[in-house]
XYZ file of C-alpha atoms in Angstrom:
516
model
C -8.272 -35.736 -55.907
C -8.429 -33.788 -59.122
C -11.766 -32.171 -59.792
C -13.420 -33.683 -62.829
C -13.395 -31.366 -65.832
C -16.716 -30.242 -67.346
C -17.686 -31.592 -70.735
C -15.345 -30.321 -73.462
C -17.963 -29.116 -75.895
C -21.705 -28.777 -75.756
C -21.842 -31.373 -78.523
C -19.944 -33.833 -76.391
C -22.898 -34.050 -74.047
C -24.792 -35.560 -76.911
C -22.162 -38.276 -77.215
C -23.122 -39.487 -73.772
C -26.631 -40.232 -74.970
C -25.523 -41.744 -78.267
C -25.217 -45.223 -76.931
C -27.866 -45.485 -74.248
C -29.752 -48.725 -74.766
C -33.194 -47.778 -73.576
C -35.496 -49.860 -75.712
C -35.120 -53.564 -76.185
C -38.826 -54.108 -76.550
C -40.397 -57.432 -75.634
C -41.450 -59.489 -78.598
C -45.189 -59.988 -78.781
C -46.281 -63.497 -77.848
C -45.680 -65.680 -80.878
C -44.620 -62.703 -82.982
C -42.056 -64.637 -84.966
C -41.222 -68.267 -85.386
C -38.581 -67.384 -87.978
C -37.127 -64.107 -89.289
C -39.932 -62.089 -90.810
C -38.342 -62.072 -94.261
C -38.788 -65.826 -94.530
C -42.543 -65.341 -94.297
C -42.947 -62.388 -96.644
C -41.928 -61.411 -100.108
C -38.616 -59.764 -100.806
C -38.472 -55.987 -100.995
C -41.137 -54.677 -103.398
C -39.874 -52.601 -106.281
C -40.918 -48.973 -106.259
C -43.027 -47.761 -109.127
C -41.064 -45.386 -111.322
C -42.375 -41.872 -110.865
C -41.563 -38.711 -112.754
C -42.564 -36.371 -109.942
C -40.257 -35.499 -107.102
C -40.902 -37.305 -103.842
C -40.200 -36.575 -100.197
C -38.876 -39.468 -98.126
C -38.423 -39.570 -94.370
C -35.781 -41.086 -92.079
C -36.460 -41.663 -88.390
C -33.283 -41.085 -86.394
C -31.750 -39.317 -83.416
C -31.710 -35.582 -82.834
C -28.399 -34.162 -84.085
C -25.801 -33.038 -84.674
C -24.586 -36.600 -84.202
C -26.034 -39.294 -86.503
C -28.711 -37.111 -88.150
C -26.134 -34.499 -89.156
C -24.832 -36.360 -92.229
C -28.377 -36.708 -93.587
C -28.840 -32.954 -93.471
C -25.389 -32.381 -94.923
C -25.791 -34.620 -97.972
C -29.529 -34.630 -98.712
C -29.295 -31.423 -100.814
C -26.767 -33.072 -103.148
C -28.995 -36.128 -103.453
C -31.909 -33.854 -104.327
C -29.881 -32.113 -107.015
C -29.022 -35.506 -108.508
C -32.463 -37.116 -108.327
C -35.054 -34.449 -107.591
C -36.093 -36.294 -104.425
C -36.069 -34.750 -100.958
C -34.988 -36.719 -97.890
C -35.969 -35.394 -94.490
C -34.571 -36.471 -91.131
C -37.332 -36.956 -88.579
C -35.352 -36.268 -85.425
C -36.371 -37.527 -82.009
C -34.528 -38.194 -78.778
C -32.706 -41.505 -78.623
C -35.216 -42.933 -76.173
C -38.094 -42.235 -78.579
C -36.665 -43.906 -81.694
C -37.652 -47.478 -80.897
C -41.109 -46.639 -79.422
C -41.973 -44.552 -82.484
C -40.780 -47.281 -84.840
C -42.731 -49.891 -82.905
C -45.900 -47.795 -82.971
C -45.560 -47.338 -86.725
C -45.015 -51.076 -87.155
C -48.043 -52.050 -85.067
C -50.349 -49.601 -86.859
C -48.853 -50.270 -90.322
C -48.202 -46.552 -90.647
C -46.066 -45.432 -93.571
C -44.730 -42.447 -91.629
C -41.121 -43.544 -92.164
C -39.454 -44.789 -95.319
C -36.109 -45.472 -93.656
C -34.608 -45.823 -90.209
C -31.135 -44.799 -89.113
C -31.226 -46.693 -85.854
C -29.339 -49.073 -83.592
C -28.034 -52.362 -84.942
C -28.854 -53.945 -81.564
C -32.564 -53.418 -82.348
C -32.394 -55.570 -85.453
C -34.061 -58.524 -83.727
C -36.936 -56.325 -82.579
C -37.437 -54.805 -86.042
C -37.329 -58.221 -87.700
C -39.700 -59.702 -85.127
C -42.153 -56.866 -85.748
C -41.894 -57.394 -89.511
C -40.948 -53.731 -89.838
C -37.798 -53.939 -91.982
C -37.065 -55.653 -95.282
C -33.999 -57.650 -96.317
C -31.548 -55.744 -98.500
C -29.762 -58.652 -100.173
C -31.281 -58.079 -103.628
C -30.213 -54.439 -103.565
C -26.728 -55.295 -102.372
C -26.301 -57.746 -105.236
C -26.101 -54.718 -107.530
C -23.366 -52.967 -105.528
C -19.723 -53.574 -106.481
C -18.417 -52.570 -103.026
C -20.376 -55.098 -100.956
C -18.985 -57.274 -99.545
C -15.502 -56.753 -101.038
C -14.875 -53.388 -99.331
C -16.525 -54.278 -96.020
C -14.812 -55.971 -93.054
C -16.134 -59.420 -92.223
C -17.118 -58.208 -88.758
C -19.415 -55.586 -90.271
C -21.021 -58.180 -92.544
C -21.740 -60.356 -89.501
C -23.395 -57.439 -87.722
C -25.469 -56.621 -90.800
C -26.717 -60.203 -91.013
C -29.501 -61.801 -88.994
C -30.743 -65.311 -89.662
C -28.753 -65.435 -92.900
C -30.271 -62.252 -94.369
C -29.057 -58.652 -94.467
C -31.602 -56.419 -92.755
C -29.503 -53.382 -91.874
C -26.306 -51.711 -93.032
C -23.898 -50.260 -90.491
C -22.621 -46.782 -91.317
C -21.030 -46.224 -87.899
C -18.841 -49.015 -86.600
C -19.124 -49.306 -82.833
C -16.823 -51.449 -80.727
C -14.545 -50.748 -77.800
C -10.761 -50.749 -77.781
C -7.735 -49.517 -75.872
C -6.500 -45.922 -75.934
C -3.134 -45.238 -74.300
C -0.576 -42.462 -74.012
C 2.288 -43.471 -76.288
C 4.623 -40.856 -74.869
C 3.986 -41.746 -71.218
C 3.968 -45.537 -71.444
C 6.929 -45.329 -73.811
C 9.040 -43.217 -71.437
C 12.291 -45.201 -70.804
C 12.681 -43.848 -67.267
C 9.149 -44.910 -66.349
C 9.690 -48.317 -67.938
C 12.860 -48.855 -65.881
C 11.138 -47.774 -62.674
C 8.214 -50.104 -63.347
C 10.538 -53.063 -63.975
C 12.327 -52.417 -60.717
C 9.050 -52.288 -58.771
C 7.105 -55.090 -60.492
C 9.887 -57.384 -61.629
C 9.075 -57.415 -65.339
C 8.979 -55.058 -68.320
C 5.514 -54.088 -69.471
C 4.439 -54.040 -73.097
C 3.462 -50.824 -74.861
C 0.532 -51.150 -74.911
C -0.312 -53.799 -72.273
C -1.252 -57.107 -73.880
C -3.079 -58.817 -71.011
C -5.599 -57.524 -68.520
C -3.425 -58.610 -65.590
C -0.571 -56.544 -67.027
C -2.918 -53.618 -67.550
C -3.873 -53.617 -63.873
C -0.202 -53.334 -62.924
C 0.452 -50.564 -65.445
C -2.653 -48.672 -64.321
C -1.573 -48.979 -60.697
C 1.934 -47.753 -61.517
C 0.696 -44.645 -63.337
C -2.068 -43.815 -60.879
C -2.130 -40.801 -58.590
C 1.092 -38.990 -59.470
C 2.170 -36.235 -61.853
C 3.676 -38.229 -64.713
C 3.340 -35.421 -67.272
C 4.805 -32.690 -65.015
C 1.844 -30.348 -65.348
C 1.405 -29.780 -61.624
C -1.588 -32.123 -61.238
C -1.729 -35.788 -60.336
C -3.008 -38.097 -63.061
C -4.838 -41.421 -63.255
C -3.643 -44.729 -64.627
C -7.040 -45.727 -66.025
C -10.410 -44.070 -66.577
C -13.739 -45.789 -67.200
C -17.489 -45.251 -66.945
C -18.825 -46.415 -63.582
C -22.172 -44.656 -63.155
C -25.310 -46.759 -63.028
C -27.823 -45.811 -65.695
C -25.130 -44.316 -67.920
C -24.204 -47.382 -70.023
C -21.654 -48.572 -67.452
C -22.383 -52.233 -68.182
C -20.767 -52.059 -71.622
C -17.460 -51.046 -70.020
C -17.232 -54.312 -68.080
C -17.471 -56.564 -71.137
C -13.896 -55.933 -72.307
C -12.729 -57.307 -68.943
C -14.869 -60.447 -68.895
C -14.855 -61.542 -72.550
C -11.183 -62.631 -72.789
C -11.756 -65.065 -69.908
C -15.200 -66.246 -71.022
C -15.047 -66.526 -74.822
C -13.743 -69.746 -76.344
C -11.242 -68.904 -79.149
C -12.575 -69.211 -82.678
C -10.231 -72.065 -83.567
C -11.669 -74.148 -80.705
C -15.390 -73.749 -81.410
C -17.591 -73.938 -84.506
C -19.523 -70.720 -83.776
C -17.212 -67.995 -82.399
C -18.204 -65.093 -80.189
C -20.577 -66.959 -77.851
C -20.527 -64.936 -74.644
C -23.893 -64.338 -72.999
C -25.903 -67.568 -73.299
C -25.656 -71.198 -74.293
C -27.213 -71.013 -77.778
C -28.922 -74.384 -77.405
C -30.749 -73.605 -74.169
C -30.438 -69.863 -73.399
C -28.920 -70.870 -70.068
C -26.880 -67.864 -68.882
C -23.097 -68.073 -69.088
C -22.762 -64.865 -67.090
C -21.810 -66.501 -63.775
C -19.202 -68.962 -65.013
C -15.601 -68.715 -63.696
C -14.461 -66.715 -66.746
C -16.978 -63.945 -66.120
C -16.169 -63.992 -62.405
C -12.420 -63.650 -62.929
C -12.801 -60.827 -65.443
C -15.194 -58.868 -63.254
C -12.973 -59.370 -60.210
C -10.027 -57.988 -62.178
C -12.065 -55.010 -63.378
C -12.948 -54.108 -59.788
C -9.296 -54.567 -58.793
C -8.137 -52.203 -61.536
C -10.541 -49.508 -60.379
C -9.265 -49.794 -56.812
C -5.572 -49.848 -57.683
C -5.257 -47.793 -60.838
C -8.556 -46.111 -61.627
C -9.964 -42.665 -61.097
C -11.759 -42.683 -57.720
C -15.520 -42.698 -57.347
C -18.443 -44.357 -59.078
C -19.948 -41.306 -60.772
C -17.852 -41.198 -63.942
C -19.771 -41.152 -67.246
C -18.659 -41.477 -70.826
C -18.057 -37.757 -71.362
C -15.623 -37.899 -68.432
C -13.756 -40.797 -70.029
C -13.278 -38.796 -73.229
C -12.356 -35.639 -71.322
C -9.774 -37.243 -69.057
C -7.895 -38.693 -72.032
C -8.176 -35.611 -74.253
C -7.131 -33.223 -71.478
C -4.164 -35.395 -70.521
C -5.406 -36.594 -67.142
C -5.385 -40.375 -67.726
C -2.878 -42.792 -69.204
C -5.331 -45.402 -70.519
C -8.997 -46.023 -71.279
C -11.112 -48.635 -73.003
C -13.890 -46.895 -74.914
C -15.555 -46.463 -78.290
C -13.618 -44.921 -81.152
C -14.914 -41.379 -80.613
C -11.913 -40.613 -78.417
C -9.766 -40.641 -81.574
C -11.394 -37.651 -83.306
C -11.644 -35.767 -80.008
C -7.863 -35.942 -79.570
C -7.767 -33.536 -82.528
C -10.246 -31.064 -81.054
C -9.220 -27.504 -80.266
C -8.949 -28.180 -76.527
C -6.932 -31.380 -76.843
C -3.449 -31.469 -75.334
C -2.694 -34.970 -76.634
C -2.711 -34.616 -80.418
C -0.546 -37.383 -81.850
C 0.224 -38.768 -78.376
C -2.568 -41.350 -78.117
C -2.150 -44.887 -79.398
C -4.831 -47.402 -80.385
C -4.843 -51.152 -79.779
C -7.002 -54.192 -79.225
C -8.429 -54.281 -75.712
C -6.063 -56.443 -73.652
C -6.658 -60.182 -73.519
C -5.691 -63.099 -71.300
C -3.576 -66.245 -71.412
C -6.359 -68.472 -70.122
C -10.075 -68.840 -70.729
C -12.970 -70.772 -69.268
C -14.179 -73.483 -71.653
C -17.883 -73.483 -70.775
C -18.497 -76.520 -72.968
C -16.008 -78.670 -71.045
C -16.230 -76.828 -67.693
C -12.520 -76.257 -67.303
C -9.835 -73.583 -67.520
C -7.572 -73.676 -70.565
C -4.109 -72.090 -70.588
C -2.907 -70.515 -73.830
C 0.537 -69.761 -75.235
C -0.810 -66.777 -77.162
C -2.895 -63.975 -75.743
C -6.611 -64.689 -76.101
C -8.190 -61.452 -77.319
C -11.980 -61.090 -77.419
C -13.124 -57.569 -78.421
C -16.789 -56.762 -77.819
C -18.806 -54.819 -80.405
C -20.663 -52.819 -77.790
C -23.814 -51.340 -79.382
C -22.595 -52.664 -82.784
C -23.300 -49.424 -84.635
C -25.915 -47.159 -86.202
C -27.533 -48.848 -89.193
C -29.655 -48.026 -92.200
C -32.957 -49.901 -92.598
C -35.756 -49.730 -95.178
C -39.176 -50.118 -93.616
C -41.648 -52.703 -94.847
C -44.365 -50.036 -95.109
C -42.625 -47.586 -97.433
C -44.162 -47.071 -100.855
C -40.746 -46.170 -102.249
C -38.189 -48.848 -101.326
C -36.134 -48.386 -104.504
C -35.672 -44.651 -103.995
C -34.959 -45.288 -100.327
C -32.237 -47.670 -101.423
C -30.858 -45.083 -103.831
C -30.407 -42.682 -100.924
C -28.848 -45.300 -98.649
C -26.479 -46.358 -101.429
C -25.542 -42.704 -101.962
C -24.886 -42.166 -98.251
C -22.787 -45.324 -98.003
C -20.732 -44.637 -101.101
C -16.980 -44.389 -100.648
C -16.969 -40.658 -101.389
C -19.733 -39.666 -98.951
C -18.902 -42.137 -96.182
C -15.235 -41.097 -96.240
C -16.299 -37.560 -95.420
C -18.634 -38.640 -92.620
C -16.288 -40.990 -90.727
C -13.610 -38.280 -90.630
C -15.992 -35.583 -89.375
C -15.949 -35.418 -85.552
C -19.551 -34.291 -85.100
C -21.033 -36.959 -87.379
C -20.674 -39.578 -84.640
C -19.642 -42.141 -87.285
C -16.632 -44.473 -87.057
C -14.768 -46.149 -89.971
C -16.565 -49.161 -91.426
C -15.155 -49.652 -94.951
C -11.741 -51.079 -95.774
C -11.145 -48.231 -98.209
C -11.564 -45.692 -95.405
C -7.898 -46.347 -94.633
C -6.899 -45.322 -98.162
C -8.680 -42.009 -98.740
C -7.257 -39.773 -96.010
C -8.031 -36.350 -97.487
C -10.990 -35.800 -95.162
C -8.939 -36.860 -92.146
C -6.145 -34.443 -93.010
C -8.706 -31.703 -93.588
C -9.843 -32.255 -89.998
C -6.290 -31.835 -88.681
C -5.198 -35.472 -88.460
C -1.628 -36.572 -88.996
C -1.716 -39.080 -91.858
C 0.146 -41.836 -89.994
C -2.063 -41.384 -86.939
C -5.217 -41.541 -89.057
C -4.024 -44.751 -90.703
C -3.265 -46.300 -87.300
C -6.671 -45.291 -85.935
C -8.618 -46.638 -88.901
C -6.618 -49.858 -89.100
C -7.095 -50.558 -85.399
C -10.839 -50.028 -85.762
C -10.890 -52.602 -88.557
C -8.631 -54.974 -86.601
C -11.041 -54.956 -83.674
C -14.018 -55.316 -85.997
C -12.562 -58.309 -87.800
C -10.988 -60.119 -84.875
C -12.007 -63.802 -85.120
C -12.934 -63.936 -81.419
C -14.996 -60.746 -81.421
C -18.416 -60.669 -79.763
C -21.389 -59.070 -81.504
C -23.520 -57.226 -78.971
C -26.733 -59.031 -78.075
C -29.601 -58.809 -80.568
C -32.643 -60.462 -79.012
C -35.995 -58.978 -78.018
C -35.805 -57.415 -74.577
C -32.017 -57.015 -74.624
C -32.200 -53.863 -72.496
C -34.114 -55.769 -69.840
C -31.229 -58.220 -69.520
C -28.581 -55.516 -69.291
C -30.062 -52.272 -68.014
C -32.743 -53.908 -65.932
C -30.707 -56.728 -64.367
C -26.974 -56.755 -65.107
C -25.958 -53.136 -64.529
C -27.540 -52.681 -61.071
C -25.654 -55.732 -59.809
C -22.448 -54.655 -61.586
C -22.344 -51.469 -59.553
C -22.608 -53.483 -56.325
C -19.417 -55.306 -57.316
C -17.582 -52.061 -58.066
C -18.717 -50.611 -54.725
C -17.710 -53.744 -52.805
C -21.252 -54.547 -51.689
C -21.201 -57.930 -53.465
C -18.438 -60.188 -54.691
C -18.382 -60.855 -58.414
C -19.605 -64.408 -57.849
C -22.498 -63.288 -55.636
C -23.638 -60.629 -58.101
C -23.281 -62.794 -61.199
C -25.193 -65.671 -59.578
C -28.087 -63.305 -58.921
C -27.888 -62.006 -62.486
C -27.978 -65.540 -63.895
C -31.090 -66.388 -61.866
C -32.902 -63.237 -62.974
C -31.840 -63.689 -66.615
C -33.292 -67.207 -66.525
C -36.601 -65.917 -65.188
C -36.674 -63.123 -67.769
C -36.033 -65.575 -70.608
C -38.955 -67.694 -69.444
C -41.237 -64.648 -69.330
C -40.222 -63.681 -72.866
C -40.776 -67.276 -74.091
C -37.584 -69.341 -73.957
C -38.150 -71.127 -77.275
C -38.581 -67.842 -79.128
C -35.554 -66.340 -77.390
C -33.470 -69.360 -78.409
C -34.548 -68.837 -82.006
C -33.617 -65.171 -81.969
C -30.308 -65.765 -80.216
C -29.338 -68.378 -82.785
C -30.319 -66.054 -85.640
C -28.273 -63.317 -83.944
C -25.227 -65.622 -83.916
C -25.997 -66.902 -87.423
C -25.812 -70.206 -85.580
C -28.066 -71.994 -88.073
């Protein structure tokens, strides 16, 4: 077995922590019967002041995420006279600090650059204001924003946060290896059919991963893997299973009035997690790891990035950060990696009618894992208008185009026009055609009609980190079958929902889905 390679760059270690969901935060008893904005006035207008002000943004310790604030704040100051400071804390401290400020009505923070998945918590605490009135004065919103981003920005019909880093998972694959005619002919002889480049269904992907696993397909003297994924408990492994279960468990958008329902029945909060669609997808995920995956259950996200960038794996499903890292100094795969929707299926479980449905077309269902880093204006700031001026400046086409093309910003493309202005991408070493393909695929995943927005309800981390992930690892290790593990998860999710107040959780889940 090949020894796993250390993290490529010191900064890459930070990537691992970027997406840890460590703070769902239980909603206080009776904290919200409706989104907070429906009970309070719209954003107050800041009093015009001649003197220069200093505004603060609570966010994560850099260089990722907080880096762009530091990079562009001096220009904003030269334009307006106002200083913007990033208050940097570890990822695990962002939500607790925001919650403490909300409970004490402290005006310590004017803005947040925080997780979109915390939107329900921030709204329930009455700590963020709706931004719709501000957006009405912007000519780029919503015309230059993918529909999937607009959905993630919206909660209960109002816009509470603005994504500046578009997070969802999709397929990365070696174009040169999967496209090799000799390998394609050998595969067809062994498996009896010709695979697609890239694989279109998850069943096909298992076969392709198995075929390319554990031999030296790039002639570098080392054996390679067919597929690499994150398997380590406590290291966001649960997100990596969703791309395998969603295509079997999500009803296509043309067959249901509210698309993207995946985790719960929105009328009752009864878990959907143990239905036959989830079971089949999780079974297939475990099968892929056994047949075509890198061995062991200690792989983390930095390993996934490394194994692709250093040429040791043919395929991975991960966030978009792999793209920029293929153009790093240590990469051996520049221009060799392709981007696609995560594979789908040709059947799905209709949980409304309790039956399997066969499809002529592939049923894709990308999952917006983590959803993205988002700008918020706090309800306690004395300067909401100036805060908006800074957010608008940071999200402008000129500034955002720089940030999404900068590897150590941690930001992914989120505006349609990001596919048009490629100067920053070329300045960072990208081939123009490759940059266009990368950006367009990101938007395709974002806007897919069957896509799933990651869960935004109070206590979300308790459902996933506290319950789902520990049982997931027992399936991958063979300790439990998928059905056994998912049945236990469903029972514990039900109990957790009752503890958090089922009626309130139903309300938040429906606002999350924009169900009503």
